[in-house]
GROMACS .gro file of C-alpha atoms in nm:
model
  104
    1UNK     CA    1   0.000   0.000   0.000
    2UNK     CA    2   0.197   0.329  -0.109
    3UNK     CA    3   0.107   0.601   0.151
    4UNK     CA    4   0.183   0.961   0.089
    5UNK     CA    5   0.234   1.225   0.411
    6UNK     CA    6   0.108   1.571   0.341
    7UNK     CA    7   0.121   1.887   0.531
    8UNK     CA    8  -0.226   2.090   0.606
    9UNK     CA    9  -0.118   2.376   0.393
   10UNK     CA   10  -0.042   2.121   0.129
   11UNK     CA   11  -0.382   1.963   0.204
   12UNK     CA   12  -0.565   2.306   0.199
   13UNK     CA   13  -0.457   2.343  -0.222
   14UNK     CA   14  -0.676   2.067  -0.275
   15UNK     CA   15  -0.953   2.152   0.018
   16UNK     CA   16  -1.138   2.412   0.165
   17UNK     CA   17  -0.998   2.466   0.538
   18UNK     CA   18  -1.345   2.388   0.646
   19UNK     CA   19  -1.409   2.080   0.470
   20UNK     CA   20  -1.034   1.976   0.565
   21UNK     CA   21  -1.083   2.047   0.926
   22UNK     CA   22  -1.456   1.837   0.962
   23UNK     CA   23  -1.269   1.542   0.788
   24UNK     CA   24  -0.999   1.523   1.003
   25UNK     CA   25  -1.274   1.580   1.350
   26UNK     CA   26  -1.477   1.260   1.175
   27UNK     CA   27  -1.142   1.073   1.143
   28UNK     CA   28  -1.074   1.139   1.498
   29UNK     CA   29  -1.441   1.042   1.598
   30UNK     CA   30  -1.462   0.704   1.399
   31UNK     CA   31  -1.095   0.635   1.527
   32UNK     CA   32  -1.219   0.679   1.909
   33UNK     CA   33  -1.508   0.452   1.897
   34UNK     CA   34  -1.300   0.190   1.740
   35UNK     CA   35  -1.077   0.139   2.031
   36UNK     CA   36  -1.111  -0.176   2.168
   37UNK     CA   37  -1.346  -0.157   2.479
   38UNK     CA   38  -1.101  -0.365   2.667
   39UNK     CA   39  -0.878  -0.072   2.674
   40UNK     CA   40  -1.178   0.261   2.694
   41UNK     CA   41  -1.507   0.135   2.808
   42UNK     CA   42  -1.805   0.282   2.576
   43UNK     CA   43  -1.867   0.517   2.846
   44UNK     CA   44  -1.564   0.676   2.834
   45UNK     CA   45  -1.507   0.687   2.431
   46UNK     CA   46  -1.889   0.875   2.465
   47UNK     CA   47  -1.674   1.120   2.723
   48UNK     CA   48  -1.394   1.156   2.492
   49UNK     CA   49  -1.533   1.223   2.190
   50UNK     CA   50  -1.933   1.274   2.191
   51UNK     CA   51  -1.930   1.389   1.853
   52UNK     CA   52  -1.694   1.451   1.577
   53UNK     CA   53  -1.544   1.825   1.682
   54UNK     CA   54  -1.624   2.105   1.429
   55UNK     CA   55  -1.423   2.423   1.309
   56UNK     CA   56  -1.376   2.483   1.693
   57UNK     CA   57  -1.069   2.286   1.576
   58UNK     CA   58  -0.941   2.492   1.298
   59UNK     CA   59  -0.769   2.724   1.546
   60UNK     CA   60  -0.622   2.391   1.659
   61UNK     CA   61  -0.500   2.296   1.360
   62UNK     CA   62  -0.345   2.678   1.250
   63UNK     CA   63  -0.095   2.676   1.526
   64UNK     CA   64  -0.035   2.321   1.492
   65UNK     CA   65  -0.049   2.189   1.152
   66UNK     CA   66  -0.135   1.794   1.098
   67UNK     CA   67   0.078   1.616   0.874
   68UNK     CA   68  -0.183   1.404   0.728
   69UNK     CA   69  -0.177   1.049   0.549
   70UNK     CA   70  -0.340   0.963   0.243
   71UNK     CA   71  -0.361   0.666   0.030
   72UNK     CA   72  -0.408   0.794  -0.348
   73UNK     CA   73  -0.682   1.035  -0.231
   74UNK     CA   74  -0.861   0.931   0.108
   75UNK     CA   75  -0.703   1.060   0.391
   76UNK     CA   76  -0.607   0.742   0.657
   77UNK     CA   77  -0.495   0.967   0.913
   78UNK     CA   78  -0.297   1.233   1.040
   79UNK     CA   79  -0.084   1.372   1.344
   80UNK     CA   80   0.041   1.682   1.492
   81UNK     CA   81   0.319   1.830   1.728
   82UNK     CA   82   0.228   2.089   2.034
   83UNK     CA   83   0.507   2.379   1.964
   84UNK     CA   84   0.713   2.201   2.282
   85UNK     CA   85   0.704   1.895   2.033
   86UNK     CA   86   0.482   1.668   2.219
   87UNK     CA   87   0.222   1.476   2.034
   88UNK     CA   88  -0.102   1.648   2.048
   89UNK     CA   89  -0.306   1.419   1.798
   90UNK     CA   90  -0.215   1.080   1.616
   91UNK     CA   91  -0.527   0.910   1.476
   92UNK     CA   92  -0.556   0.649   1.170
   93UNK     CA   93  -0.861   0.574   0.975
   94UNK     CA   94  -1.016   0.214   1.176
   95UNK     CA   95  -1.021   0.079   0.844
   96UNK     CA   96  -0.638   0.117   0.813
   97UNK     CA   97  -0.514   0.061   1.140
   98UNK     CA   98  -0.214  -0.223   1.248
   99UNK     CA   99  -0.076  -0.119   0.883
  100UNK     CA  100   0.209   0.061   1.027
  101UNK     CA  101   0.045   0.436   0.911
  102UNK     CA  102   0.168   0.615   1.181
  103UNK     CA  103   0.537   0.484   1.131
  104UNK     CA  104   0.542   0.681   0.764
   0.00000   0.00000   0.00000
């Protein structure tokens, strides 16, 4: 599977900021909810993400940009660094998860 790793302001040539910023929130949703209830009980994937989040996460994502994964054209996930360079999000599509995404 050839993955390619794009920056937002790559990503925003192709799509509007908005539409960008609700796929990555519905990325992060569906990638919740697929943890393994062993590990999060339903209860507390309901707590941690109710709903996918909205542009309130465009500010997020301006001061610090994803670099997102795509194979050919669907994006598979994404990550970001906190300016101190800790992880602040690192999420991959359920569907293509255990595929070693987050090692590209």
């Amino acid at each position: 599977m050839e993955i390619h790793i794009r920056t937002y302001r790559e990503m925003l040539a192709s799509f509007s900021e908005r539409d960008l910023v609700c796929t990555l929130g519905q990325l992060y949703h569906r990638a919740v909810h697929a943890i393994d209830s062993a590990i999060y009980s339903d209860r507390e994937k309901q707590a941690w993400s109710p709903e996918p989040p909205g542009l309130d996460w465009t500010q997020r994502f301006r001061d610090a940009p994803p670099w997102i994964a795509l194979q050919k054209e669907r994006i598979i996930g994404f990550m970001n660094l906190q300016k101190d360079a800790h992880i602040d999000l690192a999420f991959v599509d359920p569907e293509f998860q255990r595929q070693g995404i987050s090692e590209k």
